[in-house]
Short mmCIF file of C-alpha atoms in Angstrom, two decimals:
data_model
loop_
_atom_site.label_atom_id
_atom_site.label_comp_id
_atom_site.label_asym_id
_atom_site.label_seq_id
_atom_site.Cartn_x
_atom_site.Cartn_y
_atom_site.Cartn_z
CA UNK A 1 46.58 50.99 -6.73
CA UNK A 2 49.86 52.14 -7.26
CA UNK A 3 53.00 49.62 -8.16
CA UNK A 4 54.82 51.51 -5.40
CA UNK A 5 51.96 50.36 -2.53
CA UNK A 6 53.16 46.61 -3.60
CA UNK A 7 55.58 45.18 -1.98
CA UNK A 8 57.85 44.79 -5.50
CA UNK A 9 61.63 44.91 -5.74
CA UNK A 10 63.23 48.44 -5.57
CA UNK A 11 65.21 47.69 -8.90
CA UNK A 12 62.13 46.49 -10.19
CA UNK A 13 60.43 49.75 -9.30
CA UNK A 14 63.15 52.16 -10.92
CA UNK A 15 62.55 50.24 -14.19
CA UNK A 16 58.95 50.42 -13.80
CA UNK A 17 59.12 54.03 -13.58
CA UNK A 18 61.33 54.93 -16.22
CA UNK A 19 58.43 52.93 -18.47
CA UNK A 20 55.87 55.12 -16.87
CA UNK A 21 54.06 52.31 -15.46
CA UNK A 22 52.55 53.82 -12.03
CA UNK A 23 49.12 52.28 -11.63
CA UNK A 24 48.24 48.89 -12.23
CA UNK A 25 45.83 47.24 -13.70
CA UNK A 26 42.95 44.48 -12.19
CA UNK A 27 44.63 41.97 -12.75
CA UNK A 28 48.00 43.30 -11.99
CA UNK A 29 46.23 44.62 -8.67
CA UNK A 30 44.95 40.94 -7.39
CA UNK A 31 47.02 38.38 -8.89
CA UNK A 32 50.54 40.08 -7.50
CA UNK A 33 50.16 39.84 -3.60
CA UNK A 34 48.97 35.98 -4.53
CA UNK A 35 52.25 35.32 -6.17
CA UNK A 36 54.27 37.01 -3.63
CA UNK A 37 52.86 35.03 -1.47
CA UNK A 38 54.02 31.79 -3.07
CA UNK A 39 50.57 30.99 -3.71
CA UNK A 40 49.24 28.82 -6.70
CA UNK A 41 47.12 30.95 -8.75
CA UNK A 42 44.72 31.07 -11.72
CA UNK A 43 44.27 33.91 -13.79
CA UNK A 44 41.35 34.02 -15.85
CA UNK A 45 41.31 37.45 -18.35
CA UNK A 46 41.50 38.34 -21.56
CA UNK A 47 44.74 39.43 -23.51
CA UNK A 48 45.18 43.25 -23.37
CA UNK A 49 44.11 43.44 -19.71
CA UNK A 50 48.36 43.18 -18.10
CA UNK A 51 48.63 39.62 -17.23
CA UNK A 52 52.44 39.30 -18.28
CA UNK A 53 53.44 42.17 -15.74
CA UNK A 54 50.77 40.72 -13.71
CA UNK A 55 53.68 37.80 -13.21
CA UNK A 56 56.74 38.50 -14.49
CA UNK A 57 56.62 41.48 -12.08
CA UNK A 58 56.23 39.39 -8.75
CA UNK A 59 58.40 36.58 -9.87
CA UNK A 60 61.01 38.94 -10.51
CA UNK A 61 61.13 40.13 -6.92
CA UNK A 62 60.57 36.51 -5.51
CA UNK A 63 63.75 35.96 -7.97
CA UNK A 64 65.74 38.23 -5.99
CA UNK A 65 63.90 38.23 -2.40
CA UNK A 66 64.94 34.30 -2.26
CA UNK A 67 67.97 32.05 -2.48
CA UNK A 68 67.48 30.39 -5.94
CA UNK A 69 70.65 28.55 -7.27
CA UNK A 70 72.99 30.43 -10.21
CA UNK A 71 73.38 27.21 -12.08
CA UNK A 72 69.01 26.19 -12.46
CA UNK A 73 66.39 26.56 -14.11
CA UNK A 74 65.04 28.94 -11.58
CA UNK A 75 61.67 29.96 -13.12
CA UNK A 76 59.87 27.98 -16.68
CA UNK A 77 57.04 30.22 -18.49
CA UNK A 78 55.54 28.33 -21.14
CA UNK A 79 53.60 29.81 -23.67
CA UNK A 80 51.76 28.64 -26.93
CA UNK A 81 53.25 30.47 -29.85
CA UNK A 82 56.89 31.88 -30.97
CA UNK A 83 55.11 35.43 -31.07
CA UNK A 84 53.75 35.25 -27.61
CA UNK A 85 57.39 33.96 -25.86
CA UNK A 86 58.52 36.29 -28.11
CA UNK A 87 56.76 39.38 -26.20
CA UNK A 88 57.07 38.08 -23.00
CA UNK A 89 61.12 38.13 -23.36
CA UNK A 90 60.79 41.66 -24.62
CA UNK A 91 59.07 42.86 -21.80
CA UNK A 92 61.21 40.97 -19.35
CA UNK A 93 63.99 42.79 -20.76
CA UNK A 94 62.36 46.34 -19.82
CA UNK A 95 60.97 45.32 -16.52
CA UNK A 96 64.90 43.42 -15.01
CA UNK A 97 66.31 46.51 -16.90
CA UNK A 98 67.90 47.42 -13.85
CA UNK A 99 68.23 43.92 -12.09
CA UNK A 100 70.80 40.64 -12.38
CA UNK A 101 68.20 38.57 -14.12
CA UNK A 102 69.45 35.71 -16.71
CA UNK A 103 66.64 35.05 -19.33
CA UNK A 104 66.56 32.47 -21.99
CA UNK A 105 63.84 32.47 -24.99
CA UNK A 106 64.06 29.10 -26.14
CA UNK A 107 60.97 28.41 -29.15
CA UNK A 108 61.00 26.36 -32.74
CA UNK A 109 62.05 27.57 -35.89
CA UNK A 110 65.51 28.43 -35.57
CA UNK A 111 68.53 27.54 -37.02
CA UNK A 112 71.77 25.37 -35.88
CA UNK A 113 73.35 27.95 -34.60
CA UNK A 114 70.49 29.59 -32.31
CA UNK A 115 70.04 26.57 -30.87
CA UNK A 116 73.47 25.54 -30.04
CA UNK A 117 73.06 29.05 -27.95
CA UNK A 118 69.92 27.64 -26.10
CA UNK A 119 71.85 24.51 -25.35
CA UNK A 120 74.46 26.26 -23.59
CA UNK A 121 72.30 28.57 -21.84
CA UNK A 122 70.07 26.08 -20.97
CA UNK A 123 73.27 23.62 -19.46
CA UNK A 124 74.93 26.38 -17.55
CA UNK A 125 71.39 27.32 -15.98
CA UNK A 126 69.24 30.83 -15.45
CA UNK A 127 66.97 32.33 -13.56
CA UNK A 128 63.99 32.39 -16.28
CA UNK A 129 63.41 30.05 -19.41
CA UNK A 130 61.00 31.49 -21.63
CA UNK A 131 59.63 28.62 -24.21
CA UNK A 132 57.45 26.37 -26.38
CA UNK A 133 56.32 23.00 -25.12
CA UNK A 134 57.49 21.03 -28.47
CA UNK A 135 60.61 22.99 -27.76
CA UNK A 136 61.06 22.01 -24.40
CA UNK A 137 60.49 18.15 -25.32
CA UNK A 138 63.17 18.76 -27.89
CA UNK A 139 65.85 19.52 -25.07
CA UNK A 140 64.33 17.29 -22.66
CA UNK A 141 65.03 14.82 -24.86
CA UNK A 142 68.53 15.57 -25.90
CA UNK A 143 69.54 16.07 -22.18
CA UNK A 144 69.74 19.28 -22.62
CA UNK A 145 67.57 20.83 -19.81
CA UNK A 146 67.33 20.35 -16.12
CA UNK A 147 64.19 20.83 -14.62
CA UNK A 148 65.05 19.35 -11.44
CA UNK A 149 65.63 22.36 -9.49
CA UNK A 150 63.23 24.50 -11.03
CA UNK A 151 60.92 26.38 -8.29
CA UNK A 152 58.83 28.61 -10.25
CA UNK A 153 56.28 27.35 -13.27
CA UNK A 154 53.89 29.62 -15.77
CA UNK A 155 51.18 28.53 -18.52
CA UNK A 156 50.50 31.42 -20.10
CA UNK A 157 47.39 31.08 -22.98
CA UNK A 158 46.77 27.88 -21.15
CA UNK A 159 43.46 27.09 -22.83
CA UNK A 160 45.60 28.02 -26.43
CA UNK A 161 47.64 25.46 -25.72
CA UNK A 162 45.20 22.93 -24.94
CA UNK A 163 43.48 23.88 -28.33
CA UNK A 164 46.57 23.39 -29.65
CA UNK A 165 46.99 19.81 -28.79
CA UNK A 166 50.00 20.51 -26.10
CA UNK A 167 48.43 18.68 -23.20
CA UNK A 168 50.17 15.93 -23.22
CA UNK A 169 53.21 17.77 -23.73
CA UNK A 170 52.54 19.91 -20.40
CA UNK A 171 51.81 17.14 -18.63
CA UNK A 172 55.50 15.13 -19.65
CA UNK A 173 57.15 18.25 -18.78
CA UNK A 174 55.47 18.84 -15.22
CA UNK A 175 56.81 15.30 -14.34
CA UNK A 176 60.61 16.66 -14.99
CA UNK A 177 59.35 19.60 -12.45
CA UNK A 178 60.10 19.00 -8.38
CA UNK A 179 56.40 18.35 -6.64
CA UNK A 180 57.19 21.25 -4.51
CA UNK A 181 57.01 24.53 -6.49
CA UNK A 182 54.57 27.40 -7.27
CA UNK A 183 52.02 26.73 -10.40
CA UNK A 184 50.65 29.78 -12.14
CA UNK A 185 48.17 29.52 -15.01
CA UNK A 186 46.69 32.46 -17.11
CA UNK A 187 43.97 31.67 -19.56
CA UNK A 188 41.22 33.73 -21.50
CA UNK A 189 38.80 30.71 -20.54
CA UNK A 190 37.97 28.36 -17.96
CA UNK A 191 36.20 25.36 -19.63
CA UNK A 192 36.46 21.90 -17.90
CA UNK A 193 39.72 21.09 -19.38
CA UNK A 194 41.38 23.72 -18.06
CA UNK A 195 40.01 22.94 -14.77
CA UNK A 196 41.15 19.27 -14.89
CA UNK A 197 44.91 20.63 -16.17
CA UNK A 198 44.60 22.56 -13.15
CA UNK A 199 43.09 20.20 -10.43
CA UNK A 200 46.82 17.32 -11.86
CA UNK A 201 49.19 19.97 -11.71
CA UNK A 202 48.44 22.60 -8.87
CA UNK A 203 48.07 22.95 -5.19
CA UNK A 204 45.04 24.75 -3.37
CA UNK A 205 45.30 27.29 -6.13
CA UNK A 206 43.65 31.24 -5.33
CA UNK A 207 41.82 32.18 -8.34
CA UNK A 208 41.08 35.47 -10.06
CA UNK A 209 38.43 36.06 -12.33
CA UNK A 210 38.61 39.94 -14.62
CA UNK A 211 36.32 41.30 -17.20
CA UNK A 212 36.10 37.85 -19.59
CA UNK A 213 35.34 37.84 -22.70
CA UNK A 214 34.19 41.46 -23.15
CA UNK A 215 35.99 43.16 -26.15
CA UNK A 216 37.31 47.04 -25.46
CA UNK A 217 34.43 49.62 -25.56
CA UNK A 218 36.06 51.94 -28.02
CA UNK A 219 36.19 48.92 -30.58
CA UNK A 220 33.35 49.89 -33.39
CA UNK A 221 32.07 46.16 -34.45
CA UNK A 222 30.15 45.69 -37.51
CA UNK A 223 29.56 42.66 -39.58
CA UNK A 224 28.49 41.62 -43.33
CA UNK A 225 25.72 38.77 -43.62
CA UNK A 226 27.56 37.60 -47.53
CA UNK A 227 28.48 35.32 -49.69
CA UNK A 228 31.32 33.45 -49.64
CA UNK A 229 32.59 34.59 -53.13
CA UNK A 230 31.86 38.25 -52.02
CA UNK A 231 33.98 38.41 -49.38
CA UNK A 232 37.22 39.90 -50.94
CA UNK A 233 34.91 42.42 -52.98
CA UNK A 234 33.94 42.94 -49.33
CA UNK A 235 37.44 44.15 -48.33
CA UNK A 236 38.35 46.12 -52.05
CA UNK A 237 35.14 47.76 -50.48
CA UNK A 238 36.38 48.74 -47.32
CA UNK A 239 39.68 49.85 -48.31
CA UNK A 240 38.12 51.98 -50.80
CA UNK A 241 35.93 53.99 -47.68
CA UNK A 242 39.20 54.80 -46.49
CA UNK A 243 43.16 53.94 -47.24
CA UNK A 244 44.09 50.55 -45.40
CA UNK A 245 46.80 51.65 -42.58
CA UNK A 246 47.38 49.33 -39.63
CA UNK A 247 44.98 46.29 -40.80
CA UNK A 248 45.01 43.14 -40.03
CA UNK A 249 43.11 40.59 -41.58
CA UNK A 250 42.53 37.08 -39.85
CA UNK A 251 41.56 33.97 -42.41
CA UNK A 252 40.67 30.71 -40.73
CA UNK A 253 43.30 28.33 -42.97
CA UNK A 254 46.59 29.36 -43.84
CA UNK A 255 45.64 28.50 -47.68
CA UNK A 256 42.95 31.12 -47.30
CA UNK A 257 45.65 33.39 -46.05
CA UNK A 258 47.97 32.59 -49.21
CA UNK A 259 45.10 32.96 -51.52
CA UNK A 260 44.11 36.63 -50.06
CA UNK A 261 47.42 37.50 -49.61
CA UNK A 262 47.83 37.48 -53.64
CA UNK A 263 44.61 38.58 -54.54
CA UNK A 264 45.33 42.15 -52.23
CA UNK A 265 48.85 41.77 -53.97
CA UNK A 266 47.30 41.93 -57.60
CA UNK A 267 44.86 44.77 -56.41
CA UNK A 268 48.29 46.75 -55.60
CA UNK A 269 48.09 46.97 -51.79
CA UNK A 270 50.87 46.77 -49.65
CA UNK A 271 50.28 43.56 -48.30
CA UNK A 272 51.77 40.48 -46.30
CA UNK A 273 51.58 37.32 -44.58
CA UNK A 274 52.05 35.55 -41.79
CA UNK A 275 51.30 31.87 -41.23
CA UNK A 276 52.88 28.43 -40.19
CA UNK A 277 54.64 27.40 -43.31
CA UNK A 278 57.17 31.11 -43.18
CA UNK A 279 60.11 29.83 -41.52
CA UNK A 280 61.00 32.16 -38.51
CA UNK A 281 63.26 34.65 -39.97
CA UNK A 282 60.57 35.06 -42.09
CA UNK A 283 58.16 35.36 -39.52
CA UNK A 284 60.79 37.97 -37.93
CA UNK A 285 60.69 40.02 -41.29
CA UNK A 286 57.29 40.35 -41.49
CA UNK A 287 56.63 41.22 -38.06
CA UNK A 288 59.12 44.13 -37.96
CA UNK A 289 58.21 45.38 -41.77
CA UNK A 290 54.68 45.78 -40.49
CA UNK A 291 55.63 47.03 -36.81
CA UNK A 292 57.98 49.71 -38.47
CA UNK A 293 54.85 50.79 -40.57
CA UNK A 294 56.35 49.57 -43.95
CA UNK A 295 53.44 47.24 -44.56
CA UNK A 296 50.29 48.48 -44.21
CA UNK A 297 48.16 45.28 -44.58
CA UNK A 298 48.77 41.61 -42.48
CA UNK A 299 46.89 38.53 -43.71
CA UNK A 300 47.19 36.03 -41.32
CA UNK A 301 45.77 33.07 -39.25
CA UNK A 302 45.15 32.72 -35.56
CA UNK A 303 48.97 33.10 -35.30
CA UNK A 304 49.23 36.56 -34.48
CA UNK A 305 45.58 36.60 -32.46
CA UNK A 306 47.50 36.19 -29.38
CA UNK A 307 50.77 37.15 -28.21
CA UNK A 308 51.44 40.43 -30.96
CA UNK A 309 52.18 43.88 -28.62
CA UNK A 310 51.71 46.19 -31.29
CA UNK A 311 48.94 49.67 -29.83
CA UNK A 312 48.02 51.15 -33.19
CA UNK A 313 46.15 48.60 -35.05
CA UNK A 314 43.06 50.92 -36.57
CA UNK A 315 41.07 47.87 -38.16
CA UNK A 316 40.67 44.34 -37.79
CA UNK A 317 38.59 42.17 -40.39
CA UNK A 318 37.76 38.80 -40.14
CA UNK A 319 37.74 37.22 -43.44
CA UNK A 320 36.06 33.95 -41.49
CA UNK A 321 34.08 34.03 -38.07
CA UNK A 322 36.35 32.54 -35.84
CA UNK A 323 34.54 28.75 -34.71
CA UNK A 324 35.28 29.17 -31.36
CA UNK A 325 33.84 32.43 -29.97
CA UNK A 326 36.60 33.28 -27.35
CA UNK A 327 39.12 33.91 -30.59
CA UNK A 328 37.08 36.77 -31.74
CA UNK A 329 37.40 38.24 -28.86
CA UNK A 330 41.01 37.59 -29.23
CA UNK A 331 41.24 38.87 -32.74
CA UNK A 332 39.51 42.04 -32.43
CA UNK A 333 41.36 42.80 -29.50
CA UNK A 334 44.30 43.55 -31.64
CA UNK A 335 42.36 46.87 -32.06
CA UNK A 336 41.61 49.68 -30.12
CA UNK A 337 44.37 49.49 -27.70
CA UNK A 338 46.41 51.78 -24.90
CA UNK A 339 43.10 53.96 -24.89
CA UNK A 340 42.69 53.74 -28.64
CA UNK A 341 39.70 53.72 -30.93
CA UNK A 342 39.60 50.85 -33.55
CA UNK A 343 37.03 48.99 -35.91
CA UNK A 344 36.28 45.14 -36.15
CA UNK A 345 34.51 43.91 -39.47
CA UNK A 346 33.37 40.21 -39.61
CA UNK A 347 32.84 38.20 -42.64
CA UNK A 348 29.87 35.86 -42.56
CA UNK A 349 29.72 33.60 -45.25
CA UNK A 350 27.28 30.85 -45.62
CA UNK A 351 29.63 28.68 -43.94
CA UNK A 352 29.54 31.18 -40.85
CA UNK A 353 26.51 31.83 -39.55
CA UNK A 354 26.53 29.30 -36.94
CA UNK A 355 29.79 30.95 -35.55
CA UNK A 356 28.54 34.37 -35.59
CA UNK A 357 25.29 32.80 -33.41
CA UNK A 358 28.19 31.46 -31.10
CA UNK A 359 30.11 34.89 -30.88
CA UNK A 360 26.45 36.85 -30.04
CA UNK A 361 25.97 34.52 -27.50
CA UNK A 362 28.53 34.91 -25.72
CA UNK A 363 28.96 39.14 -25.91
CA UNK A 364 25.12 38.76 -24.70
CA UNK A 365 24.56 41.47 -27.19
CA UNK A 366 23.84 41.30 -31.49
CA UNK A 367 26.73 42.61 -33.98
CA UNK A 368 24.96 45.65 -36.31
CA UNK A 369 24.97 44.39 -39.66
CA UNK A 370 26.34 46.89 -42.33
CA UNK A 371 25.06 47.11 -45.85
CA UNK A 372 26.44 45.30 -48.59
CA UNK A 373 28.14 46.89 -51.35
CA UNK A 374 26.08 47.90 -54.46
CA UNK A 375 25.39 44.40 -56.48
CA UNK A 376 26.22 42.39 -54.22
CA UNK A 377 23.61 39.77 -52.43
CA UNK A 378 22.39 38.32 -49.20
CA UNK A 379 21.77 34.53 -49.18
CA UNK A 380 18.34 34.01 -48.13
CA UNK A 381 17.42 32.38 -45.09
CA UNK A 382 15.58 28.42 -44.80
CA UNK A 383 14.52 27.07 -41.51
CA UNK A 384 17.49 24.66 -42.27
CA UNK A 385 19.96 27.21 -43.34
CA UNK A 386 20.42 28.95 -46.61
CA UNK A 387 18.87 28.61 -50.07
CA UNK A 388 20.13 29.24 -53.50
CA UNK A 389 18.29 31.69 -53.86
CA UNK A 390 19.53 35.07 -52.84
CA UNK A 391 17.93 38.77 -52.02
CA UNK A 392 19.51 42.02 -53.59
CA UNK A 393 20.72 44.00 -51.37
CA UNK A 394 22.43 46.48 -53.83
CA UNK A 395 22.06 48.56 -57.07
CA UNK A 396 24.41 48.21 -59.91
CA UNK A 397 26.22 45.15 -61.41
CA UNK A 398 29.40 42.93 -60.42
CA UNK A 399 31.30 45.07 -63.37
CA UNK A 400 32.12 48.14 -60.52
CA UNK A 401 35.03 46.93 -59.51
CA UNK A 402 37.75 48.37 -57.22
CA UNK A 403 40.20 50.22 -59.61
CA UNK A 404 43.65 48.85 -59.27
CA UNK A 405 46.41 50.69 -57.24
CA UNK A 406 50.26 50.41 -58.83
CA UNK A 407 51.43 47.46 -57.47
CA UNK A 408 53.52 48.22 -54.22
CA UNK A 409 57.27 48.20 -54.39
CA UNK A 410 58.76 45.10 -52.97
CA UNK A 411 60.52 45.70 -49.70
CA UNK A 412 63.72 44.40 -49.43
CA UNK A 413 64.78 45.66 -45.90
CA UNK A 414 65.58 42.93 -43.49
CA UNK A 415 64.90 42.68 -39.74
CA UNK A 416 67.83 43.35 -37.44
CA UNK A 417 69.44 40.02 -36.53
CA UNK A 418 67.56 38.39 -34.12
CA UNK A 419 68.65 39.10 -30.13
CA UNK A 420 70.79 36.52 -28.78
CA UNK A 421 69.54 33.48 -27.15
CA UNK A 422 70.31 34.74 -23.51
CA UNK A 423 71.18 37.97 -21.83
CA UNK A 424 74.51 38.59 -19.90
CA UNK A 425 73.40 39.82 -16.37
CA UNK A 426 73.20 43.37 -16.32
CA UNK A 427 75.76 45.54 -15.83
CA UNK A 428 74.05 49.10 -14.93
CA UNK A 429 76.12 51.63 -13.40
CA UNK A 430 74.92 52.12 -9.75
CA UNK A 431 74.87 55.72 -9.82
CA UNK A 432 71.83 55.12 -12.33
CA UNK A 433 69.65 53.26 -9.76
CA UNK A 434 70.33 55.41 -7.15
CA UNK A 435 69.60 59.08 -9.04
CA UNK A 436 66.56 57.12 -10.34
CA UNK A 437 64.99 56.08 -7.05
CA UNK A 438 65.82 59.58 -5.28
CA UNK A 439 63.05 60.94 -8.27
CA UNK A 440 61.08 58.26 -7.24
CA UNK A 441 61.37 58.79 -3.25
CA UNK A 442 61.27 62.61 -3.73
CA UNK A 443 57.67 62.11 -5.75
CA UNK A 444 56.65 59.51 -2.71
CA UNK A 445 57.80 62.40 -0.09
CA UNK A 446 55.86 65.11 -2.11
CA UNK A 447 52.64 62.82 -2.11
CA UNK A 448 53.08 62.05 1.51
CA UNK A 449 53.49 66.06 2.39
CA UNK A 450 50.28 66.84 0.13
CA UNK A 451 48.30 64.12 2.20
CA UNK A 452 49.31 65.56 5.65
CA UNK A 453 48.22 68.75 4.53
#
């Protein structure tokens, strides 16, 4: 289905095709007529599959097709991580390119002055607040944010923020929210507390299920049965095969992220990371070196699993098996994007194997194991787990090692200064719109002519 056979703003539209977005996705496809409806929904599918659009899109036009007060909180989209609200105000900004939207990104980690902008935007009201529940509590709190009014409510990575610990949080904010309003909810999962969030918070909702849990076919998946001392011999390994470009490796513990971080540092690779402790300039930094292709390697936790819009990722490695199964489908779908091919290597450690029994399970289908590098061994198996005793899987000894690179220059380029708070409404010239949607309505008359004939 085409965005055009939907009934979607016009403005909406002529942004839409300027990005070259003409067909939609599943998700988009089922989950749009719902909310246009006014419907309560749930969205259950993976990241990668189009759920922002699959919203902001609708509630856009709903935004526009119906009176909503110029001084509320029209619409709140909550969302787990800094990264994640984040990408969803960047692609807000494409999709109202053309429209008089007012958006707010309100999140954590900012400085006086950022949020002294949030309170005033906040206070003075818009049509969409973009934002992290401890975030929200914070202004809540202060008397900074009105929620009275507000008509329009999103959980994105729902079952993230549960893990997260934020369900008490979603819950105190809900009771700032009006009873009558329209509840959305995306997750990757469904498990029984999501369902319960669901059953306080949401009326009759329609519910659509896509593809879960089912990593891209074009993602190569391989994984190393090692010890837990091996594993960063492991990656010297890999990156020998071929030049690291695009990588990102996930460790389970920011400390294990720190640790690798100046271990691939020492071996001379271009190398950074990205965990809870950077504050969020850092964060920034770090996100646009390696976006801009200055960085070639990220170490980082779970962070960056969700919520990071970046197509060209050629490998993922996980230094740890994730414990919960749905994350590595999370992880490796960082990979092997926009029609892409990409690789996946997993880690298993001693420590792992349970995980790895967890992830199998649930793909309904057994990683192939790749060999170990020359030397190195393969605990041995017990009925109760692993020995200390070991099997060679390798010729040669430990004293191979990976020869050292130069160490990498230190990059000193800074991010651009971070957007502001909110947006002004926009101020396109009209003569834009309407030379846009005469290309648009002459393609729609050409496709009508070619079906008649």
């Amino acid at each position: 289905m085409n965005f055009e056979d939907l009934e979607l703003n016009e403005d909406l539209l002529d942004a839409l095709y300027d990005m070259r977005f003409e067909k939609c996705t599943p998700i988009q496809e089922q989950c749009i007529p719902y909310i246009l409806a006014n419907r309560d929904l749930i969205g259950i599918a993976q990241t990668g599959t189009g759920k922002t659009a699959a919203y902001l899109l609708p509630l856009l036009t709903l935004l526009r097709r119906d009176p909503h007060p110029s001084d509320a909180v029209n619409c709140l989209i909550m969302a787990p991580t800094r990264e994640l609200a984040r990408q969803i105000d960047q692609a807000l900004q494409g999709f109202s390119y053309y429209m008089d939207i007012n958006g707010v990104a309100v999140y954590g980690g900012n400085d006086g002055i950022r949020y002294e902008q949030e309170r005033k935007s906040l206070t003075s009201g818009a049509d969409i607040v973009i934002a992290t529940p401890g975030r929200l509590i914070t202004h809540l709190n202060l008397g900074t944010l009105d929620l009275s009014r507000t008509t329009h409510l999103i959980l994105d990575e729902a079952d993230r923020m549960l893990d997260m610990g934020f369900c008490e949080d979603i819950l105190k904010i809900v009771e700032h929210l009006p009873e009558k309003r329209q509840t959305i909810l995306f997750s990757a999962t469904m498990p029984e507390k999501i369902a319960e969030l669901a059953r306080n918070i949401m009326h009759d909702p329609a519910e659509v299920r896509i593809a879960v849990s089912k990593p891209a076919e074009k993602i190569s998946q391989s994984v190393y049965i090692c010890k837990e001392g091996d594993k960063t011999g492991i990656i010297r390994h890999i990156f020998t095969e071929r030049k690291p470009e695009r990588v990102i490796v996930f460790a389970s513990s920011k400390q294990k992220v720190k640790d690798l971080h100046i271990r691939l540092m020492k071996d001379g690779y271009n190398v950074a990371a990205m965990h809870s402790d950077l504050e969020q300039k850092q964060r920034d930094d770090v996100m646009l070196a390696f976006k801009a292709q200055r960085i070639d390697v990220l170490v980082a936790t779970d962070i960056v699993a969700r919520g990071i819009d970046i197509d060209d990722i050629t490998l993922v490695i996980n230094y740890d098996a994730p414990r919960d199964a749905e994350d590595y489908v999370h992880r490796i779908g960082r990979t092997a994007r926009a029609g892409r091919e990409g690789r996946a290597v997993t880690l298993v450690g001693e420590r792992d194997r349970m995980a790895l029994s967890a992830i199998e399970k649930l793909l309904n289908e057994k990683i192939p194991r790749a060999d170990l590098p020359e030397g190195m061994e393969t605990p041995a198996r017990t009925k109760s787990g692993f020995s200390e005793k070991s099997a060679k899987t390798g010729q040669g000894n430990r004293k191979n090692k990976h020869p050292r690179k130069n160490k990498p220059q230190v990059t000193s380029e800074k991010s651009e200064k971070d957007a502001p708070t909110s947006r002004p409404r926009s101020e396109t010239s009209s003569p834009k719109k309407s030379n846009n949607r005469h290309r648009r309505k002459t393609r729609g008359q050409k496709k009508q002519a070619e079906t008649s004939d």
